[in-house]
Amino acid sequence: MKADIAVIDYGMGNLRSVSKAIEHVAPAASVVVTSDPAVIADAGRVVFPGQGAAPDCLREIDARGLRQVIVDAARTKPFLGICMGMQVLFEHSEEGDTACLGILPGTVQHFPHEAMIDNQGRKLKVPHMGWNNVHQAAPHPLWVGIEEGARFYFVHSYFVQPTAPDVIAGFSHYPFPFTCAVATGNIFAVQFHPEKSQNDGLTLLGNFVTWNPGASDTACDMSGAACA
Amino acid sequence: MLAKRIIPCLDVTHGRVVKGVNFVELKDAGDPVEIARRYNEAGADELTFLDITASSDERDLILHIIEAVAAEVFIPLTVGGGVREVGDVQRLLNAGADKVSINTSAVLNPQLVKDASDRYGSQCIVVAIDSKRVGDHWEVFTHGGRKATGLDAIEWAKKMESLGAGELLLTSMDRDGTKSGFDLELTRAISDAVDIPIIASGGVGNLQHLVDGVKEGRADAVLAASIFHFGEYGIDEAKRYMKQHGIEVRL
């Protein structure tokens, strides 16, 4: 049986939260956590989560022979990257000087030590851990029902810097603005953890499981917003 | 702007929350899943479960609890207590914990912190430090504050950071249970000494103590048990109070 939603398991972190949250918003869907390329290739939608360090992620992806099926899924079906699953979509990560999947142009960088000071002159901690405001840079079907500036749960030390600004779907501040959501075609990817972000996170996941990228222009027209 | 976190802590033994929880209309005051659900609805930013089960044959109970909570509560869950080896970390993460807190075992075997963070990432490894003032410095204690280690708390915090801890849960054993407020000097000393987030714990008796923990102690998160369990204060009330005092919170 083909899975409605495949959550890619490449041995990097806790996927139970992701799969449980998706099952919660899509109780009728078949959700599988899998490292089988054939199952991922056949799935209707793909979720690409991940925690840990970039070099380990790439190594584990290749050890399971998943690179090509991830690249293909990102080109052809609704695809949601989460946390490390967002970062490795880009070309290169500063973490361990790692060549990534190169699906999106841009790089991944560490929060620069010298910039980590708040407006009262106090040190900001890294990892950036906790609930921060997410600003919606452009309307998108996955933002529907989520207030501008809503808080999502983050835990990360690196952030993406897309080459093309038109893929930026959301940003946050720590202390400077950084990209925390990107969208292009059938790809949506976020630095924060929707599966750990309570109601707004579940709303985003619920939007993903019904998202039809081909029809996204219509969705924008219906909401009265211009599509970026 | 990043919000300071409020984290209720649940002590669990024999599969039940102890120390009592006194919510209005709670059907079962000892059921961890029901209590977790309530705190989630009340706006808790995270939940910490401390497994204080003495015997190892009941260890699996916490796994079932975390599985049940993780299936319906979608905020970060930290679990500590009895974590002795990397396999324990893995079992808790697989059950649905987002972070695992290591305390006594970090002292007995610091390499565990490195091995666990190398394997699963720093983001899921919390080191709990129980500390008491001894003379002119703070010392690390284990076994609920009964056993001195001879380790200086500030040096120990730096070492844990260097071995890969992603966060420190700092408990003042002098203040724990006293309701006289956090040890602000200790909290601030540790927070200033490391670059990773600090959760302040031990001694909260009122909402001003939470404000002081953040403003004076420079904590990134505050953890409390009894003031929330016994309904003295609600999570929402605590957050509004902090906001009134200029602290960024998630409301």
Short mmCIF file of C-alpha atoms in Angstrom, two decimals:
data_model
loop_
_atom_site.label_atom_id
_atom_site.label_comp_id
_atom_site.label_asym_id
_atom_site.label_seq_id
_atom_site.Cartn_x
_atom_site.Cartn_y
_atom_site.Cartn_z
CA MET A 1 0.00 0.00 0.00
CA LYS A 2 1.28 3.44 -0.85
CA ALA A 3 1.78 5.77 2.06
CA ASP A 4 0.00 9.10 2.02
CA ILE A 5 2.85 10.66 3.96
CA ALA A 6 6.40 9.33 4.34
CA VAL A 7 8.55 10.65 7.18
CA ILE A 8 12.15 10.02 6.14
CA ASP A 9 14.10 8.14 8.80
CA TYR A 10 17.84 8.38 8.39
CA GLY A 11 18.80 7.74 11.97
CA MET A 12 19.02 11.38 13.00
CA GLY A 13 16.90 12.06 16.03
CA ASN A 14 13.46 11.61 17.36
CA LEU A 15 10.93 11.07 14.60
CA ARG A 16 8.18 9.92 16.88
CA SER A 17 7.11 13.49 17.66
CA VAL A 18 6.93 14.34 13.97
CA SER A 19 4.91 11.27 13.02
CA LYS A 20 2.58 11.61 16.02
CA ALA A 21 1.89 15.26 15.24
CA ILE A 22 1.10 14.43 11.61
CA GLU A 23 -1.16 11.56 12.65
CA HIS A 24 -2.87 14.00 14.98
CA VAL A 25 -3.72 16.45 12.19
CA ALA A 26 -4.40 13.78 9.55
CA PRO A 27 -6.01 10.87 11.41
CA ALA A 28 -7.27 9.27 8.19
CA ALA A 29 -3.90 9.39 6.41
CA SER A 30 -1.39 6.57 6.34
CA VAL A 31 1.81 7.93 7.85
CA VAL A 32 4.96 5.83 7.68
CA VAL A 33 8.37 6.50 9.20
CA THR A 34 10.71 4.90 6.70
CA SER A 35 14.23 4.65 5.35
CA ASP A 36 13.11 2.63 2.33
CA PRO A 37 13.74 4.60 -0.89
CA ALA A 38 10.92 2.77 -2.67
CA VAL A 39 8.36 3.71 -0.02
CA ILE A 40 9.50 7.34 -0.10
CA ALA A 41 9.34 7.37 -3.91
CA ASP A 42 5.77 6.05 -3.83
CA ALA A 43 4.47 8.30 -1.04
CA GLY A 44 2.08 11.12 -1.78
CA ARG A 45 3.92 13.59 0.45
CA VAL A 46 7.30 13.61 2.12
CA VAL A 47 8.42 15.02 5.45
CA PHE A 48 12.18 15.39 5.90
CA PRO A 49 13.02 16.02 9.56
CA GLY A 50 16.39 15.75 11.27
CA GLN A 51 18.45 16.67 14.28
CA GLY A 52 22.11 16.48 15.08
CA ALA A 53 25.12 17.57 13.08
CA ALA A 54 25.24 18.20 9.32
CA PRO A 55 28.18 15.87 8.50
CA ASP A 56 26.44 12.98 10.29
CA CYS A 57 23.18 13.72 8.46
CA LEU A 58 24.78 13.60 5.04
CA ARG A 59 26.70 10.46 5.94
CA GLU A 60 23.56 8.71 7.17
CA ILE A 61 21.58 9.80 4.11
CA ASP A 62 24.21 8.28 1.84
CA ALA A 63 24.67 5.20 4.01
CA ARG A 64 20.98 4.43 3.41
CA GLY A 65 21.09 5.32 -0.28
CA LEU A 66 18.54 8.09 0.20
CA ARG A 67 20.15 11.03 -1.57
CA GLN A 68 18.51 10.57 -4.96
CA VAL A 69 15.05 9.80 -3.64
CA ILE A 70 15.16 12.93 -1.44
CA VAL A 71 16.23 15.08 -4.38
CA ASP A 72 13.48 13.56 -6.54
CA ALA A 73 10.81 14.00 -3.87
CA ALA A 74 11.80 17.65 -3.40
CA ARG A 75 11.26 18.18 -7.11
CA THR A 76 8.01 16.33 -7.55
CA LYS A 77 5.75 16.15 -4.49
CA PRO A 78 4.69 18.19 -1.47
CA PHE A 79 7.86 18.24 0.59
CA LEU A 80 8.31 19.58 4.12
CA GLY A 81 11.82 20.02 5.54
CA ILE A 82 12.19 20.50 9.29
CA CYS A 83 15.26 21.80 11.16
CA MET A 84 18.29 19.85 9.86
CA GLY A 85 15.95 18.68 7.08
CA MET A 86 15.83 22.31 5.96
CA GLN A 87 19.53 23.04 6.32
CA VAL A 88 20.80 20.12 4.25
CA LEU A 89 18.63 21.18 1.29
CA PHE A 90 21.13 23.98 0.70
CA GLU A 91 24.54 23.73 -0.95
CA HIS A 92 26.97 23.95 1.91
CA SER A 93 27.02 24.01 5.71
CA GLU A 94 29.68 25.65 7.81
CA GLU A 95 29.08 22.83 10.31
CA GLY A 96 31.94 20.45 9.64
CA ASP A 97 32.52 22.20 6.26
CA THR A 98 29.90 19.93 4.72
CA ALA A 99 28.68 19.74 1.14
CA CYS A 100 24.90 19.36 1.36
CA LEU A 101 22.21 18.25 -1.08
CA GLY A 102 22.29 21.43 -3.17
CA ILE A 103 18.57 21.44 -3.92
CA LEU A 104 18.34 25.12 -2.94
CA PRO A 105 21.07 27.70 -3.62
CA GLY A 106 22.64 29.08 -0.47
CA THR A 107 24.64 28.21 2.61
CA VAL A 108 24.23 27.34 6.29
CA GLN A 109 26.13 29.36 8.89
CA HIS A 110 26.71 29.37 12.63
CA PHE A 111 25.32 32.22 14.72
CA PRO A 112 28.40 34.47 14.82
CA HIS A 113 29.74 34.74 18.36
CA GLU A 114 30.47 38.47 18.15
CA ALA A 115 26.88 39.29 17.15
CA MET A 116 25.18 37.41 20.00
CA ILE A 117 24.31 40.38 22.21
CA ASP A 118 20.79 41.61 22.98
CA ASN A 119 19.56 45.21 23.03
CA GLN A 120 20.54 45.49 26.71
CA GLY A 121 24.09 44.44 25.98
CA ARG A 122 23.67 40.93 27.40
CA LYS A 123 25.04 37.74 25.93
CA LEU A 124 22.61 35.66 23.86
CA LYS A 125 22.94 31.92 24.23
CA VAL A 126 23.61 29.45 21.45
CA PRO A 127 21.83 27.15 20.66
CA HIS A 128 18.93 29.47 19.93
CA MET A 129 16.50 27.49 22.06
CA GLY A 130 12.88 28.30 22.79
CA TRP A 131 9.83 30.07 21.38
CA ASN A 132 10.48 32.92 18.95
CA ASN A 133 8.26 35.04 16.72
CA VAL A 134 8.03 33.93 13.12
CA HIS A 135 7.36 36.69 10.61
CA GLN A 136 5.72 35.69 7.37
CA ALA A 137 7.75 37.18 4.53
CA ALA A 138 5.23 36.12 1.90
CA PRO A 139 1.75 34.61 1.89
CA HIS A 140 1.75 30.85 1.50
CA PRO A 141 -0.89 28.12 1.87
CA LEU A 142 1.09 26.70 4.82
CA TRP A 143 0.72 29.97 6.75
CA VAL A 144 -3.08 29.96 6.50
CA GLY A 145 -4.68 30.26 9.93
CA ILE A 146 -1.39 31.27 11.61
CA GLU A 147 -1.03 34.82 12.87
CA GLU A 148 1.83 36.96 11.64
CA GLY A 149 4.48 36.88 14.38
CA ALA A 150 3.19 33.67 15.98
CA ARG A 151 5.72 31.89 18.18
CA PHE A 152 7.28 28.58 17.18
CA TYR A 153 9.77 26.37 19.03
CA PHE A 154 13.37 26.54 17.84
CA VAL A 155 16.52 24.68 18.80
CA HIS A 156 19.51 25.22 16.54
CA SER A 157 22.95 26.78 16.30
CA TYR A 158 23.08 27.21 12.52
CA PHE A 159 20.78 29.10 10.14
CA VAL A 160 20.28 29.14 6.36
CA GLN A 161 21.25 31.96 4.05
CA PRO A 162 19.45 31.46 0.73
CA THR A 163 21.11 32.98 -2.32
CA ALA A 164 17.75 33.86 -3.85
CA PRO A 165 15.72 36.14 -1.54
CA ASP A 166 12.48 35.15 -3.29
CA VAL A 167 12.50 31.73 -1.56
CA ILE A 168 12.30 33.35 1.90
CA ALA A 169 8.86 32.60 3.35
CA GLY A 170 9.57 33.54 6.95
CA PHE A 171 12.15 35.06 9.21
CA SER A 172 12.88 35.47 12.88
CA HIS A 173 15.27 37.61 14.94
CA TYR A 174 18.18 36.41 17.08
CA PRO A 175 19.24 39.20 17.43
CA PHE A 176 19.49 39.93 13.69
CA PRO A 177 16.88 38.73 11.17
CA PHE A 178 17.53 35.22 9.87
CA THR A 179 15.58 33.04 7.46
CA CYS A 180 13.48 30.45 9.28
CA ALA A 181 11.17 29.34 6.46
CA VAL A 182 11.70 28.89 2.74
CA ALA A 183 9.21 28.05 0.00
CA THR A 184 9.62 27.29 -3.65
CA GLY A 185 7.38 25.17 -5.85
CA ASN A 186 6.44 22.06 -3.90
CA ILE A 187 9.08 22.61 -1.18
CA PHE A 188 8.35 24.22 2.16
CA ALA A 189 11.03 24.05 4.81
CA VAL A 190 11.30 25.46 8.30
CA GLN A 191 14.06 25.86 10.87
CA PHE A 192 11.64 25.63 13.81
CA HIS A 193 9.83 22.50 14.99
CA PRO A 194 6.13 22.59 14.04
CA GLU A 195 5.70 19.23 15.80
CA LYS A 196 6.75 20.90 19.08
CA SER A 197 5.02 24.25 18.55
CA GLN A 198 1.63 23.42 19.98
CA ASN A 199 -1.45 24.75 18.16
CA ASP A 200 0.29 26.89 15.54
CA GLY A 201 2.65 24.04 14.73
CA LEU A 202 -0.26 21.65 14.28
CA THR A 203 -1.99 24.20 12.05
CA LEU A 204 1.09 24.35 9.83
CA LEU A 205 1.29 20.55 9.62
CA GLY A 206 -2.44 20.40 8.92
CA ASN A 207 -1.93 22.87 6.07
CA PHE A 208 0.88 20.72 4.71
CA VAL A 209 -1.13 17.50 4.61
CA THR A 210 -3.82 19.17 2.47
CA TRP A 211 -1.49 21.38 0.43
CA ASN A 212 -1.72 21.08 -3.31
CA PRO A 213 1.30 23.03 -4.62
CA GLY A 214 -0.07 23.14 -8.15
CA ALA A 215 -3.14 24.99 -6.86
CA SER A 216 -1.31 27.39 -4.60
CA ASP A 217 -1.98 30.41 -6.84
CA THR A 218 -5.69 29.81 -6.41
CA ALA A 219 -5.31 29.60 -2.64
CA CYS A 220 -3.53 32.94 -2.63
CA ASP A 221 -6.21 34.52 -4.79
CA MET A 222 -8.88 33.23 -2.47
CA SER A 223 -7.19 34.73 0.58
CA GLY A 224 -6.97 38.04 -1.21
CA ALA A 225 -3.20 38.11 -0.96
CA ALA A 226 -0.72 38.38 -3.77
CA CYS A 227 1.52 35.41 -4.33
CA ALA A 228 5.23 36.11 -4.08
CA MET B 1 12.23 38.07 20.23
CA LEU B 2 13.08 34.84 21.98
CA ALA B 3 10.79 34.23 24.97
CA LYS B 4 11.97 33.17 28.41
CA ARG B 5 10.49 29.76 29.14
CA ILE B 6 8.38 28.57 32.06
CA ILE B 7 8.76 24.86 32.72
CA PRO B 8 6.63 22.93 35.21
CA CYS B 9 8.43 19.90 36.64
CA LEU B 10 6.66 16.62 37.41
CA ASP B 11 8.27 14.09 39.75
CA VAL B 12 7.18 10.60 38.73
CA THR B 13 7.48 7.35 40.64
CA HIS B 14 5.63 4.04 40.16
CA GLY B 15 4.08 5.66 37.08
CA ARG B 16 2.44 8.39 39.14
CA VAL B 17 3.15 12.05 39.74
CA VAL B 18 4.12 12.62 43.35
CA LYS B 19 4.24 15.78 45.47
CA GLY B 20 0.57 16.06 44.49
CA VAL B 21 -1.01 18.25 41.91
CA ASN B 22 -4.00 20.35 42.83
CA PHE B 23 -5.74 21.56 39.68
CA VAL B 24 -9.37 22.39 39.81
CA GLU B 25 -11.47 19.57 38.36
CA LEU B 26 -8.55 17.24 37.80
CA LYS B 27 -10.03 13.74 37.74
CA ASP B 28 -6.90 11.94 38.74
CA ALA B 29 -4.34 14.04 40.57
CA GLY B 30 -1.57 11.50 40.00
CA ASP B 31 -1.98 10.74 36.32
CA PRO B 32 1.06 12.16 34.47
CA VAL B 33 -0.73 12.21 31.13
CA GLU B 34 -3.69 14.18 32.42
CA ILE B 35 -1.41 16.61 34.26
CA ALA B 36 0.76 17.08 31.17
CA ARG B 37 -2.36 17.77 29.12
CA ARG B 38 -3.46 20.42 31.63
CA TYR B 39 -0.12 22.17 31.68
CA ASN B 40 -0.04 22.14 27.88
CA GLU B 41 -3.47 23.77 27.74
CA ALA B 42 -2.36 26.28 30.37
CA GLY B 43 0.50 27.46 28.15
CA ALA B 44 3.56 25.75 29.61
CA ASP B 45 6.53 26.22 27.26
CA GLU B 46 8.01 22.80 28.00
CA LEU B 47 7.49 19.98 30.45
CA THR B 48 10.12 18.23 32.52
CA PHE B 49 9.55 14.75 33.94
CA LEU B 50 11.86 13.58 36.65
CA ASP B 51 11.74 9.82 37.14
CA ILE B 52 12.47 9.27 40.81
CA THR B 53 11.67 5.55 40.70
CA ALA B 54 14.13 3.76 42.93
CA SER B 55 14.04 0.27 41.44
CA SER B 56 15.25 -0.46 37.95
CA ASP B 57 12.47 -2.97 37.20
CA GLU B 58 9.98 -0.12 37.09
CA ARG B 59 12.02 1.98 34.69
CA ASP B 60 9.85 1.07 31.72
CA LEU B 61 6.89 2.83 33.30
CA ILE B 62 8.35 6.22 32.43
CA LEU B 63 8.71 5.13 28.80
CA HIS B 64 5.00 4.32 28.58
CA ILE B 65 4.15 7.65 30.18
CA ILE B 66 6.32 9.59 27.75
CA GLU B 67 4.84 7.68 24.82
CA ALA B 68 1.34 8.57 25.96
CA VAL B 69 2.17 12.22 26.61
CA ALA B 70 4.07 12.63 23.32
CA ALA B 71 1.08 11.33 21.39
CA GLU B 72 -1.04 14.27 22.40
CA VAL B 73 1.08 17.03 23.90
CA PHE B 74 3.02 18.86 21.22
CA ILE B 75 5.52 20.92 23.20
CA PRO B 76 9.08 19.95 24.15
CA LEU B 77 9.39 17.18 26.74
CA THR B 78 12.48 16.67 28.89
CA VAL B 79 12.98 13.51 30.91
CA GLY B 80 15.55 12.91 33.61
CA GLY B 81 16.30 10.42 36.35
CA GLY B 82 18.19 7.15 36.15
CA VAL B 83 19.95 7.89 32.87
CA ARG B 84 23.13 5.82 33.10
CA GLU B 85 24.17 4.95 29.57
CA VAL B 86 23.69 5.96 25.97
CA GLY B 87 21.07 3.22 25.60
CA ASP B 88 18.94 4.95 28.26
CA VAL B 89 19.11 8.17 26.25
CA GLN B 90 18.06 6.33 23.13
CA ARG B 91 15.11 4.62 24.83
CA LEU B 92 13.79 7.92 26.16
CA LEU B 93 14.19 9.70 22.82
CA ASN B 94 12.46 6.84 21.02
CA ALA B 95 9.59 7.03 23.47
CA GLY B 96 9.08 10.67 22.52
CA ALA B 97 11.32 12.70 24.81
CA ASP B 98 12.89 15.69 23.07
CA LYS B 99 15.64 16.15 25.63
CA VAL B 100 17.19 13.86 28.19
CA SER B 101 18.58 15.20 31.44
CA ILE B 102 21.69 13.59 32.90
CA ASN B 103 22.68 14.24 36.51
CA THR B 104 24.59 11.78 38.71
CA SER B 105 25.86 9.77 35.74
CA ALA B 106 27.51 12.88 34.29
CA VAL B 107 29.60 13.08 37.47
CA LEU B 108 30.39 9.37 37.57
CA ASN B 109 31.08 9.20 33.84
CA PRO B 110 31.50 12.55 32.05
CA GLN B 111 32.17 10.68 28.81
CA LEU B 112 28.46 9.77 28.75
CA VAL B 113 27.64 13.44 28.04
CA LYS B 114 30.07 13.48 25.14
CA ASP B 115 28.96 10.13 23.74
CA ALA B 116 25.27 11.02 23.98
CA SER B 117 25.66 14.48 22.44
CA ASP B 118 27.89 13.16 19.67
CA ARG B 119 25.33 10.51 18.87
CA TYR B 120 22.05 12.43 19.23
CA GLY B 121 23.09 16.08 19.10
CA SER B 122 23.68 18.65 21.82
CA GLN B 123 20.12 19.93 21.42
CA CYS B 124 18.75 16.90 23.28
CA ILE B 125 21.30 16.62 26.07
CA VAL B 126 20.61 18.55 29.27
CA VAL B 127 23.02 18.25 32.17
CA ALA B 128 21.40 18.73 35.57
CA ILE B 129 23.68 20.28 38.18
CA ASP B 130 22.71 20.14 41.85
CA SER B 131 24.77 22.63 43.74
CA LYS B 132 25.28 23.89 47.29
CA ARG B 133 27.26 26.77 48.63
CA VAL B 134 30.37 25.57 50.46
CA GLY B 135 32.48 28.37 51.93
CA ASP B 136 33.16 30.93 49.22
CA HIS B 137 32.15 28.80 46.25
CA TRP B 138 29.49 26.37 45.02
CA GLU B 139 30.05 22.65 44.93
CA VAL B 140 28.34 19.97 42.84
CA PHE B 141 26.34 17.39 44.81
CA THR B 142 24.71 14.15 43.72
CA HIS B 143 22.11 11.81 45.17
CA GLY B 144 19.61 14.56 45.87
CA GLY B 145 22.15 16.80 47.53
CA ARG B 146 23.45 14.20 49.98
CA LYS B 147 26.75 13.39 48.37
CA ALA B 148 29.49 15.97 47.85
CA THR B 149 31.66 15.54 44.75
CA GLY B 150 34.41 18.09 45.42
CA LEU B 151 33.67 19.61 42.01
CA ASP B 152 33.37 23.39 41.66
CA ALA B 153 29.96 24.12 40.10
CA ILE B 154 31.18 26.83 37.72
CA GLU B 155 34.10 24.76 36.45
CA TRP B 156 31.78 21.77 36.14
CA ALA B 157 29.27 23.78 34.09
CA LYS B 158 32.03 24.83 31.68
CA LYS B 159 33.23 21.26 31.39
CA MET B 160 29.73 19.99 30.62
CA GLU B 161 29.35 22.64 27.93
CA SER B 162 32.66 21.61 26.39
CA LEU B 163 31.61 17.94 26.37
CA GLY B 164 28.46 18.77 24.41
CA ALA B 165 25.65 19.62 26.82
CA GLY B 166 23.07 21.76 25.00
CA GLU B 167 21.53 23.17 28.15
CA LEU B 168 22.08 23.16 31.92
CA LEU B 169 19.40 22.59 34.55
CA LEU B 170 20.79 24.27 37.62
CA THR B 171 19.27 23.47 41.00
CA SER B 172 20.30 25.15 44.22
CA MET B 173 20.09 22.47 46.90
CA ASP B 174 20.27 25.25 49.50
CA ARG B 175 17.05 26.73 48.16
CA ASP B 176 15.17 23.66 46.92
CA GLY B 177 11.90 23.36 48.83
CA THR B 178 12.43 26.57 50.79
CA LYS B 179 10.18 28.85 48.70
CA SER B 180 12.70 31.63 49.33
CA GLY B 181 13.65 32.15 45.68
CA PHE B 182 16.44 30.95 43.40
CA ASP B 183 20.06 31.29 44.43
CA LEU B 184 20.48 34.26 42.10
CA GLU B 185 24.20 34.65 42.63
CA LEU B 186 24.80 31.02 41.65
CA THR B 187 22.45 31.22 38.66
CA ARG B 188 24.10 34.36 37.38
CA ALA B 189 27.63 33.04 37.91
CA ILE B 190 26.87 29.93 35.86
CA SER B 191 24.87 31.77 33.20
CA ASP B 192 27.73 34.21 32.69
CA ALA B 193 30.30 31.41 32.59
CA VAL B 194 28.77 29.46 29.68
CA ASP B 195 27.21 30.22 26.29
CA ILE B 196 24.45 27.59 26.46
CA PRO B 197 20.98 28.18 27.97
CA ILE B 198 20.46 27.85 31.72
CA ILE B 199 17.27 26.64 33.41
CA ALA B 200 17.06 27.95 36.99
CA SER B 201 15.52 25.63 39.55
CA GLY B 202 15.04 25.31 43.29
CA GLY B 203 13.33 27.68 45.69
CA VAL B 204 10.48 29.31 43.78
CA GLY B 205 7.78 30.51 46.19
CA ASN B 206 6.15 33.37 44.29
CA LEU B 207 6.02 35.02 40.90
CA GLN B 208 8.58 37.68 41.74
CA HIS B 209 11.08 34.85 42.20
CA LEU B 210 10.57 33.89 38.54
CA VAL B 211 11.19 37.50 37.48
CA ASP B 212 14.30 37.66 39.65
CA GLY B 213 15.60 34.41 38.19
CA VAL B 214 15.53 35.90 34.70
CA LYS B 215 16.49 39.49 35.48
CA GLU B 216 19.01 39.02 38.27
CA GLY B 217 20.00 35.41 37.69
CA ARG B 218 20.06 35.79 33.88
CA ALA B 219 18.35 32.44 33.46
CA ASP B 220 16.98 31.55 30.03
CA ALA B 221 14.20 29.45 31.53
CA VAL B 222 12.68 28.95 34.97
CA LEU B 223 11.52 25.64 36.36
CA ALA B 224 9.07 25.23 39.22
CA ALA B 225 6.94 22.50 40.71
CA SER B 226 4.93 23.23 43.80
CA ILE B 227 3.72 26.77 43.03
CA PHE B 228 2.03 25.42 39.92
CA HIS B 229 1.02 21.98 41.20
CA PHE B 230 -0.89 23.30 44.17
CA GLY B 231 -2.67 25.92 42.12
CA GLU B 232 -1.10 28.83 43.97
CA TYR B 233 -0.35 30.37 40.60
CA GLY B 234 -1.34 29.52 37.04
CA ILE B 235 1.14 29.36 34.17
CA ASP B 236 -0.73 32.14 32.41
CA GLU B 237 -0.72 34.28 35.54
CA ALA B 238 3.02 33.75 35.90
CA LYS B 239 3.64 34.75 32.30
CA ARG B 240 1.54 37.90 32.59
CA TYR B 241 3.40 38.87 35.73
CA MET B 242 6.74 38.38 33.97
CA LYS B 243 5.55 40.36 30.98
CA GLN B 244 4.48 43.24 33.26
CA HIS B 245 8.04 43.22 34.51
CA GLY B 246 9.48 43.59 31.05
CA ILE B 247 10.28 39.94 30.33
CA GLU B 248 9.53 38.51 26.90
CA VAL B 249 7.17 35.52 27.25
CA ARG B 250 4.92 33.42 25.01
CA LEU B 251 1.31 34.32 25.78
#
